[in-house]
PDB file of C-alpha atoms in Angstrom:
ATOM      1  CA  UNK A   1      -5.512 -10.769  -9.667  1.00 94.00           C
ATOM      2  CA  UNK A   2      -3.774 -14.045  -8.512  1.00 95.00           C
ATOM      3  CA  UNK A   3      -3.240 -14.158  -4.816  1.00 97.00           C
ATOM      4  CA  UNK A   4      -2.012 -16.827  -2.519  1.00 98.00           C
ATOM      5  CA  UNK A   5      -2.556 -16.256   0.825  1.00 97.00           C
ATOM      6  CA  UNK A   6      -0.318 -18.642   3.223  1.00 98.00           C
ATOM      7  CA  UNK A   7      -2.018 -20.109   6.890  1.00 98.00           C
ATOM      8  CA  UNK A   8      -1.666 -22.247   9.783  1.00 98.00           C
ATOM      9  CA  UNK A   9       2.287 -21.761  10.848  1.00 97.00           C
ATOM     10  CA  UNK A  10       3.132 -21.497  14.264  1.00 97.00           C
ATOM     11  CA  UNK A  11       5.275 -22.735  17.104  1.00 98.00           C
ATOM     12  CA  UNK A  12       5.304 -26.761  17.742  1.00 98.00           C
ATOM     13  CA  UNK A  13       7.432 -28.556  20.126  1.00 98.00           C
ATOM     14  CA  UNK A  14      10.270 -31.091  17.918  1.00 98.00           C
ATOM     15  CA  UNK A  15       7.880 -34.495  16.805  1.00 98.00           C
ATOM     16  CA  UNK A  16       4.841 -32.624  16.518  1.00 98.00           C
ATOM     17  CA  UNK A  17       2.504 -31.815  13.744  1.00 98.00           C
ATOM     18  CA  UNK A  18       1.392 -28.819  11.715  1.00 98.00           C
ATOM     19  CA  UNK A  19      -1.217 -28.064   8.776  1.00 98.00           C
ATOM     20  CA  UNK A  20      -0.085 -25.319   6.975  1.00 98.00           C
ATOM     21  CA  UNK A  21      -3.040 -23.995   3.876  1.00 98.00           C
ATOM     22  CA  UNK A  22      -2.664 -22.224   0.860  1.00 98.00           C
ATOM     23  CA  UNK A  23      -6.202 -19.588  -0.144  1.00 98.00           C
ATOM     24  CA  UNK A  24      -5.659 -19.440  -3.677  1.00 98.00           C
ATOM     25  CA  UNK A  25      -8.054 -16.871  -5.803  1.00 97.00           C
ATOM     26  CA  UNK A  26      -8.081 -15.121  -9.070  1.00 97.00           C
ATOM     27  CA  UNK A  27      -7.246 -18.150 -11.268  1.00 96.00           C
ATOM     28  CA  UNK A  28      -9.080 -21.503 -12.545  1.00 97.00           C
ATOM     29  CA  UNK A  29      -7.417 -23.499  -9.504  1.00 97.00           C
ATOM     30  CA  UNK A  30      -7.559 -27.202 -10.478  1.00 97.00           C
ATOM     31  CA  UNK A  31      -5.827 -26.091 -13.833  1.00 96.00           C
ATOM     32  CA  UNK A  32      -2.580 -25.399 -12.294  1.00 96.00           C
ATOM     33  CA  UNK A  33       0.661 -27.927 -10.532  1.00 96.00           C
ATOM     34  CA  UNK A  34       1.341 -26.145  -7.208  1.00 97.00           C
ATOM     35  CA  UNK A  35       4.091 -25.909  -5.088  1.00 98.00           C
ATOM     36  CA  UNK A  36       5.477 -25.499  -1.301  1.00 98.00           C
ATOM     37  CA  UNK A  37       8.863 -23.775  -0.791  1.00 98.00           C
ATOM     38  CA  UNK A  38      10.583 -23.290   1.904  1.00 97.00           C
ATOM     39  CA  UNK A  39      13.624 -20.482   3.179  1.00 96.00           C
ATOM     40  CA  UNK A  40      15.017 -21.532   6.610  1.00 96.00           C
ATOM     41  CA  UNK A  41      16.533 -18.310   8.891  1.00 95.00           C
ATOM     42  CA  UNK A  42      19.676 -17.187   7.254  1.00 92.00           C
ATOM     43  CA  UNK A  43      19.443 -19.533   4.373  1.00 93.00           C
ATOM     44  CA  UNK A  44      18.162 -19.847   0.614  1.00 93.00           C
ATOM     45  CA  UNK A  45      15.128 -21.230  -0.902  1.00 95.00           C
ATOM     46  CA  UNK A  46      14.149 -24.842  -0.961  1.00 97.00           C
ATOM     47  CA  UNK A  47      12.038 -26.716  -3.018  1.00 97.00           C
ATOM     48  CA  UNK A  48      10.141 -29.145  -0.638  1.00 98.00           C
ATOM     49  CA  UNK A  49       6.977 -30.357  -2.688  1.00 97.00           C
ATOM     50  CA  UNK A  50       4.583 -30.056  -5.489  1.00 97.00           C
ATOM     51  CA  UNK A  51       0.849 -31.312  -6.980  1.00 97.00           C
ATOM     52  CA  UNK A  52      -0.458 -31.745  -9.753  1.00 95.00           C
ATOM     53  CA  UNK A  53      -3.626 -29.722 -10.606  1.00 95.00           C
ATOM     54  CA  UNK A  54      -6.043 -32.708 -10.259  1.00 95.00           C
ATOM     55  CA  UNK A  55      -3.892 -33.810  -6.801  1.00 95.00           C
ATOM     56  CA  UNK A  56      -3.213 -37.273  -8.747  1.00 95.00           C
ATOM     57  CA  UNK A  57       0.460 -36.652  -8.748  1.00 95.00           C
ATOM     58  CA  UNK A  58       2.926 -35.429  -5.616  1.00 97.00           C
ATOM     59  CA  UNK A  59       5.958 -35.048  -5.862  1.00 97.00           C
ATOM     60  CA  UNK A  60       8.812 -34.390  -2.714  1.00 97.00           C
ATOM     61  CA  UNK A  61      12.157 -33.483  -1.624  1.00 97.00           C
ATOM     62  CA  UNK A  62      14.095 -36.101   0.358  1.00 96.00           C
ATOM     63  CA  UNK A  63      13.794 -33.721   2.761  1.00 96.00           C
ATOM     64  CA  UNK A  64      10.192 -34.329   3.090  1.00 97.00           C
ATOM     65  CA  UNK A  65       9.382 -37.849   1.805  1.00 97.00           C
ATOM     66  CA  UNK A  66       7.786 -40.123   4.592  1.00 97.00           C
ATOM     67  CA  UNK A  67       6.761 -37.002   7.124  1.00 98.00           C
ATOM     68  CA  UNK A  68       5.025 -34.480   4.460  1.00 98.00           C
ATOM     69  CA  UNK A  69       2.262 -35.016   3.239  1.00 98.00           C
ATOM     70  CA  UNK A  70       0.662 -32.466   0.156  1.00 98.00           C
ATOM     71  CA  UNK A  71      -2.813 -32.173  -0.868  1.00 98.00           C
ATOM     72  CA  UNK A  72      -5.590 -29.802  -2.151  1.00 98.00           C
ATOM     73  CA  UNK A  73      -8.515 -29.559  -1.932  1.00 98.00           C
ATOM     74  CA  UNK A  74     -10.423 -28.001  -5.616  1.00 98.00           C
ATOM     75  CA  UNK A  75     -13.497 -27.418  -4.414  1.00 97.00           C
ATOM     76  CA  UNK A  76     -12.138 -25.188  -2.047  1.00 97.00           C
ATOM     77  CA  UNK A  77      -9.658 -23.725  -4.061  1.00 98.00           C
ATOM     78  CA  UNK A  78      -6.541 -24.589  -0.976  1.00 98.00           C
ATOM     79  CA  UNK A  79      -3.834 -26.381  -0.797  1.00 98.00           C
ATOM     80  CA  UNK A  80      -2.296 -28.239   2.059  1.00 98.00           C
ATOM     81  CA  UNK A  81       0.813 -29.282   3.641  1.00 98.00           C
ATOM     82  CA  UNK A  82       0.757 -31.710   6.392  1.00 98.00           C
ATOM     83  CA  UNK A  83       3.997 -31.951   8.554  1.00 98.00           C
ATOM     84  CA  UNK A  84       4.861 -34.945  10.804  1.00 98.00           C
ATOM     85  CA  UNK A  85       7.543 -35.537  12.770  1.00 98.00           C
ATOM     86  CA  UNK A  86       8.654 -32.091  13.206  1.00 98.00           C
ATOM     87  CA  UNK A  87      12.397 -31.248  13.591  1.00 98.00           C
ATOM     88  CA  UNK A  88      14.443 -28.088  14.111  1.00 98.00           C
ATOM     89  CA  UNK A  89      15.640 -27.954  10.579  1.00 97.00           C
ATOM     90  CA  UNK A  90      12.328 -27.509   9.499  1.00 98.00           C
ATOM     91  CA  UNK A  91      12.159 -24.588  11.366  1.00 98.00           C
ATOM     92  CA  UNK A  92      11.551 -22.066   7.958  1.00 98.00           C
ATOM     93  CA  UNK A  93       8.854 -19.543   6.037  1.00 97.00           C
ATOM     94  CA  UNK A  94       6.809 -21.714   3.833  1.00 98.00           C
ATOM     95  CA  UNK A  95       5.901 -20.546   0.760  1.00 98.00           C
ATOM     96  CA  UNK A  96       3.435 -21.727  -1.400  1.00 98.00           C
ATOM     97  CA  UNK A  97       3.720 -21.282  -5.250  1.00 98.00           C
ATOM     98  CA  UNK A  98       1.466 -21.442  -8.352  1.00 97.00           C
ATOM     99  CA  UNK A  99       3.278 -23.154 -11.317  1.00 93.00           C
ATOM    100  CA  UNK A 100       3.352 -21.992 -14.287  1.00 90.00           C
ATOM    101  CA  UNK A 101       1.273 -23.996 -17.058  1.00 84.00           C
ATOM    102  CA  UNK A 102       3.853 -22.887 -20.035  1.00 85.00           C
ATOM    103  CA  UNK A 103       7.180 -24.009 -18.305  1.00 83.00           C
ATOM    104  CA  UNK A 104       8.663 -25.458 -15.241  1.00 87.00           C
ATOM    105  CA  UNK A 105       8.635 -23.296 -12.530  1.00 89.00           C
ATOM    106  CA  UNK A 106       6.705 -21.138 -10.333  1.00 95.00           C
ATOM    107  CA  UNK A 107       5.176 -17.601 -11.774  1.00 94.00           C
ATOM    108  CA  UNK A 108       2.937 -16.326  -8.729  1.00 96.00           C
ATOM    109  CA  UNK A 109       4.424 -16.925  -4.943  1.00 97.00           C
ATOM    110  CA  UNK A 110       2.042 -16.398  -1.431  1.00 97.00           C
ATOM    111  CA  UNK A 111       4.301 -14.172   1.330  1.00 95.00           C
ATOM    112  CA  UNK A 112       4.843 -16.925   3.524  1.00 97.00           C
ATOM    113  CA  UNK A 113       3.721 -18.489   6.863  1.00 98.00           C
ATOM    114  CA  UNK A 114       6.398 -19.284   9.679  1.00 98.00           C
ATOM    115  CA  UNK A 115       6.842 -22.795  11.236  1.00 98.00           C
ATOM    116  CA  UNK A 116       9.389 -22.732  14.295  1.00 98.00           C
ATOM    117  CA  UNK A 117       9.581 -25.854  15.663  1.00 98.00           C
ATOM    118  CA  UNK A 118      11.739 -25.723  19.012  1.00 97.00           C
ATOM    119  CA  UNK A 119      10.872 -26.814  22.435  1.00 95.00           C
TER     120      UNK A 119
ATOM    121  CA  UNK B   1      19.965 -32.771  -4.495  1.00 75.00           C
ATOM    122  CA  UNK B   2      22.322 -30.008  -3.598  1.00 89.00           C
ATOM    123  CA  UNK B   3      21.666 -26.210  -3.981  1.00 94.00           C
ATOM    124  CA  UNK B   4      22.994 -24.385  -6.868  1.00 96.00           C
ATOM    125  CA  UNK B   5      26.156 -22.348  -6.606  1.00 97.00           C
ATOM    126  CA  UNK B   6      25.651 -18.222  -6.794  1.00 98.00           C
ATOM    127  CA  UNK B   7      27.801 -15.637  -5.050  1.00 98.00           C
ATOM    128  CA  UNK B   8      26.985 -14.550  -1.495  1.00 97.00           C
ATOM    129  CA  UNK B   9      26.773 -10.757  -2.638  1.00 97.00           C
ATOM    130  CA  UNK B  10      27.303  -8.457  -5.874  1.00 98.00           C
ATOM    131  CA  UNK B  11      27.282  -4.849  -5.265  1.00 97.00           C
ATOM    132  CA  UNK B  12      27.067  -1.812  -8.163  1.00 97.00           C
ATOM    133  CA  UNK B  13      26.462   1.511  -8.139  1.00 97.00           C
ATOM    134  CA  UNK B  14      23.460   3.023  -9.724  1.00 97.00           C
ATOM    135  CA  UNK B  15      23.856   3.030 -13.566  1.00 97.00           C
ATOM    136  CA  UNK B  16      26.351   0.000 -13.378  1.00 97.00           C
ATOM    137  CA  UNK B  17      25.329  -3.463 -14.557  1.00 97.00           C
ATOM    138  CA  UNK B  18      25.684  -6.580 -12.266  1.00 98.00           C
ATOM    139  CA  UNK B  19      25.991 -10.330 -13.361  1.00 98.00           C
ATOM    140  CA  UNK B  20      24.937 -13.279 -11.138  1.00 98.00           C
ATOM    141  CA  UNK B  21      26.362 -16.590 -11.888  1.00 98.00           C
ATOM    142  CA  UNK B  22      24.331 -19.869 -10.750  1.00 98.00           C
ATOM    143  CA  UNK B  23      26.432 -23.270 -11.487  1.00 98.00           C
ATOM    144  CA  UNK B  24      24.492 -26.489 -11.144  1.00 97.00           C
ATOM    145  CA  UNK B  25      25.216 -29.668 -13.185  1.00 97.00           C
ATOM    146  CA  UNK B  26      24.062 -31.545 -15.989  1.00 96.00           C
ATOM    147  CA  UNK B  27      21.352 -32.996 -14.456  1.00 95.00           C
ATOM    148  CA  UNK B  28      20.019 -29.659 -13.680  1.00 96.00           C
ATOM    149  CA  UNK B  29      20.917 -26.248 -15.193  1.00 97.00           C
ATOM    150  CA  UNK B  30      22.685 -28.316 -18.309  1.00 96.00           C
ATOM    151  CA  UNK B  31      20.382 -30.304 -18.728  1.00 95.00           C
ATOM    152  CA  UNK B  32      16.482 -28.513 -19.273  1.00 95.00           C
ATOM    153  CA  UNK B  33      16.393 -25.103 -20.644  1.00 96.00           C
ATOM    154  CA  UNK B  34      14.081 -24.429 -17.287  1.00 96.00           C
ATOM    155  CA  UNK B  35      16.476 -22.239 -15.189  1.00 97.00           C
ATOM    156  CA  UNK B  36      14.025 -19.719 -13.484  1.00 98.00           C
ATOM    157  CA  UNK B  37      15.312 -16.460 -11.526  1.00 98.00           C
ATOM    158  CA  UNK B  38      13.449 -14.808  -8.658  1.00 98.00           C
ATOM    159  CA  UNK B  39      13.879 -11.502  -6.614  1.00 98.00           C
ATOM    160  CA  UNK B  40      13.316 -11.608  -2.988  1.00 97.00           C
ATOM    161  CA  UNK B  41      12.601  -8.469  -1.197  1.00 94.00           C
ATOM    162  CA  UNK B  42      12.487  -9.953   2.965  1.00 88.00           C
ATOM    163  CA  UNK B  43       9.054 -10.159   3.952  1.00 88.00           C
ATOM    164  CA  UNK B  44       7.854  -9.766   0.631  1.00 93.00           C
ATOM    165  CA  UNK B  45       6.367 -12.731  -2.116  1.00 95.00           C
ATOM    166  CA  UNK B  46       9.630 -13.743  -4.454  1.00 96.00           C
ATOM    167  CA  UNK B  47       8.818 -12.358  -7.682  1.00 97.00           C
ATOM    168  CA  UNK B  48       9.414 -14.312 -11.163  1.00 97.00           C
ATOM    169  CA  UNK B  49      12.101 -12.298 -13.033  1.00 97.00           C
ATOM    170  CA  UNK B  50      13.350 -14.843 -16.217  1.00 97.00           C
ATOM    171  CA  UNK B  51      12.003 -17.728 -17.262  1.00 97.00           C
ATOM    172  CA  UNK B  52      13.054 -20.435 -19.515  1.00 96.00           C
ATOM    173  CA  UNK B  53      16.844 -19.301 -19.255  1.00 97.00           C
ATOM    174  CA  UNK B  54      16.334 -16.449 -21.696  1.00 97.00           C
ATOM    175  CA  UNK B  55      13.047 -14.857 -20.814  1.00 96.00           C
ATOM    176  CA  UNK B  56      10.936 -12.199 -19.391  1.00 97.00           C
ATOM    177  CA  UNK B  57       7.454 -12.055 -18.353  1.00 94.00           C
ATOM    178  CA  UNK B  58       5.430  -9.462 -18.776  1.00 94.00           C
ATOM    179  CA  UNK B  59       6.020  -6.386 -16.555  1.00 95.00           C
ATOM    180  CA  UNK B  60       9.540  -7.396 -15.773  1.00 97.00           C
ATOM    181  CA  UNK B  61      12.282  -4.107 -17.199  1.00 96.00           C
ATOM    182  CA  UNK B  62      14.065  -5.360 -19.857  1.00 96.00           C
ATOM    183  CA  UNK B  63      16.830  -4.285 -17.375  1.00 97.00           C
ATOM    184  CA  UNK B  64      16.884  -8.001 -16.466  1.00 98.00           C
ATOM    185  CA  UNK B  65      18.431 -10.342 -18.901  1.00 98.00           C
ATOM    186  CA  UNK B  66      18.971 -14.000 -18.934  1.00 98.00           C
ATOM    187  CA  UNK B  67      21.990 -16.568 -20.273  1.00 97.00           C
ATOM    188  CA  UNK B  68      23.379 -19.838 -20.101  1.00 98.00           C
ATOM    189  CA  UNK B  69      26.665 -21.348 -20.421  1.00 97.00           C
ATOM    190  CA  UNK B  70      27.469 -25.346 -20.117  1.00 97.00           C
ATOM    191  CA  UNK B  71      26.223 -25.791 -16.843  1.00 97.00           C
ATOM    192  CA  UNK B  72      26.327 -22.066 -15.623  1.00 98.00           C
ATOM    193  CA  UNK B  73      23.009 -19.919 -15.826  1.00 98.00           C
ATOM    194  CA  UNK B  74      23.436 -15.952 -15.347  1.00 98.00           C
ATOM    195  CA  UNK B  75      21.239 -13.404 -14.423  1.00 98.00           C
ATOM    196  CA  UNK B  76      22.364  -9.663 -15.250  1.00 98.00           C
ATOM    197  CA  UNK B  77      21.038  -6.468 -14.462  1.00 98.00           C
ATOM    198  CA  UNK B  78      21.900  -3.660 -16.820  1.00 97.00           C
ATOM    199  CA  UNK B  79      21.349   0.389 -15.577  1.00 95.00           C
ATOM    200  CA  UNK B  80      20.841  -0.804 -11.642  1.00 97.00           C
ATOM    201  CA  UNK B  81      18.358   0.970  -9.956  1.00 97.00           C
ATOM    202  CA  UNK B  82      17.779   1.083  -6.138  1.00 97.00           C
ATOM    203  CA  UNK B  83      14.856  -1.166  -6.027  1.00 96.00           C
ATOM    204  CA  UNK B  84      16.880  -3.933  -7.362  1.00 97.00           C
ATOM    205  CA  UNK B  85      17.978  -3.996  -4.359  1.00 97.00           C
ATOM    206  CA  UNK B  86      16.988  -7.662  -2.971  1.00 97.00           C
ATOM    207  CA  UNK B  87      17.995 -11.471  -3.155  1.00 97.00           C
ATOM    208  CA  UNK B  88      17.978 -13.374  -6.231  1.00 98.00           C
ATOM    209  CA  UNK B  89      17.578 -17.179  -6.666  1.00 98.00           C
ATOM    210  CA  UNK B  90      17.648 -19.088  -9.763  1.00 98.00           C
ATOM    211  CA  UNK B  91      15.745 -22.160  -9.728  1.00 98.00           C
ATOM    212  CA  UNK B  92      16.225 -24.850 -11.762  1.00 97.00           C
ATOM    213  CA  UNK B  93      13.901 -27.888 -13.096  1.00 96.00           C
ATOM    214  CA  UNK B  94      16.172 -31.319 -11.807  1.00 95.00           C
ATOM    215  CA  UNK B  95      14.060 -34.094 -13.814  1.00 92.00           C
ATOM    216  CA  UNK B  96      11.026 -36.484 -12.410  1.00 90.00           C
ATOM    217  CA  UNK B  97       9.098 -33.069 -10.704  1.00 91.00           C
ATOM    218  CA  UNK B  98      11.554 -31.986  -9.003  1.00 94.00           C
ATOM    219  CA  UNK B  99      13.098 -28.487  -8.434  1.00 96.00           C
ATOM    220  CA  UNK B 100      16.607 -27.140  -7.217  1.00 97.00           C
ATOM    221  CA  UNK B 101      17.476 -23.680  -5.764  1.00 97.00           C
ATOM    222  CA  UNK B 102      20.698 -21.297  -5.998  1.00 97.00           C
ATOM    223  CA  UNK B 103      21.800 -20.399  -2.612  1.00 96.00           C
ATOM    224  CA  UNK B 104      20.826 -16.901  -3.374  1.00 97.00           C
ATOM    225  CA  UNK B 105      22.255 -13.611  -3.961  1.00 98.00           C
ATOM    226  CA  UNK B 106      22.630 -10.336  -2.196  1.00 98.00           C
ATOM    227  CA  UNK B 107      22.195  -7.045  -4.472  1.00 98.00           C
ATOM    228  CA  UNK B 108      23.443  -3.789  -2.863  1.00 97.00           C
ATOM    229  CA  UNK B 109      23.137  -0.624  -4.905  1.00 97.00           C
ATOM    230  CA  UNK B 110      25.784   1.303  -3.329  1.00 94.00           C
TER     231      UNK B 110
END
């Protein structure tokens, strides 16, 4: 069974950092693009970045670009989100999400981690 | 890259069919044939509905059905049962790896 299992949210004063991991098992993980979304209180998805399976390629919103940072790790089967410069508006559950290898989108989603970012 | 448009809420009784619109542009929803919808139960993992516009994965009641029109992607829900109950995005593929969201929808089985 494919299972994502979201870490490393929390509480962080505004300019701060977080690490936020993705435990993926069940699947071949280097073989698959992967992909962090995230659903701010009272508000709808967003897409905020993606990988490719061998990490070669990343890809961001403008949301994200120049205080994000995503990576993976194969060996380990994880994948990472580094956040910089934390603001309010990031404030959000993260969700990170398997892509498919057929078409563009995500198939299998992790239940979330929360990042509140408020001093 | 701004969100998609979808209504705020639909609401049917059990039986009844619903219909959720998501409007985009031709740089996203008119433009790849990779409009994706998901259902959100809070708390929960979104789940992968329709794929590809049109279709289902495995698993998913063929309850949920999938169109497009122009620039206008719809998600419809035929004999509504109360576990539909839940949000629904669609999701649209925007061009260069990138990805676009609906605002998402409210379901109430009344």
């Amino acid at each position: 069974e494919v299972q994502l299992l979201e870490s490393g949210g929390g509480l962080v004063q505004p300019g701060g950092s977080l690490r936020l991991s993705c435990a993926a098992s069940g699947f071949t993980f280097s073989s698959y693009a992967m992909t962090w979304v995230r659903q701010a209180p009272g508000k709808g998805l967003e897409w905020v970045s993606g990988i490719s399976g061998s990490g070669g390629g990343t890809y961001y919103a403008d949301s994200a670009k120049g205080r994000f940072t995503i990576s993976r790790d194969n060996l380990e089967n994880t994948l990472y989100l580094q956040m910089n410069s934390l603001r309010a508006e990031d404030t959000a559950v993260y969700y990170c999400a398997k892509d498919s290898l057929y078409f563009y989108g995500m198939d299998v989603w992790g239940q979330g981690t929360t990042v509140t970012v408020s001093s | 890259q701004s969100a998609l448009t979808q209504p705020r809420s639909v609401s049917g009784s059990p039986g009844q069919s619903v219909t959720i619109s998501c409007t985009g542009t031709s740089s996203d929803v008119g433009g790849y044939n990779y409009v994706s919808w998901y259902q959100h139960h809070p708390g929960k993992a979104p789940k992968l509905m329709i794929y590809e516009v049109t279709k289902r994965p495995s698993g998913v009641p063929d309850r949920f059905s999938g169109s497009r029109s122009g620039n206008t992607a719809s998600l419809t829900i035929s004999g509504l049962q109360a576990e539909d109950e839940a949000d629904y995005y669609c999701c649209s593929y925007a061009g260069s790896y990138s990805y676009v969201f609906g605002i998402g929808t409210k379901v109430t089985v009344l």
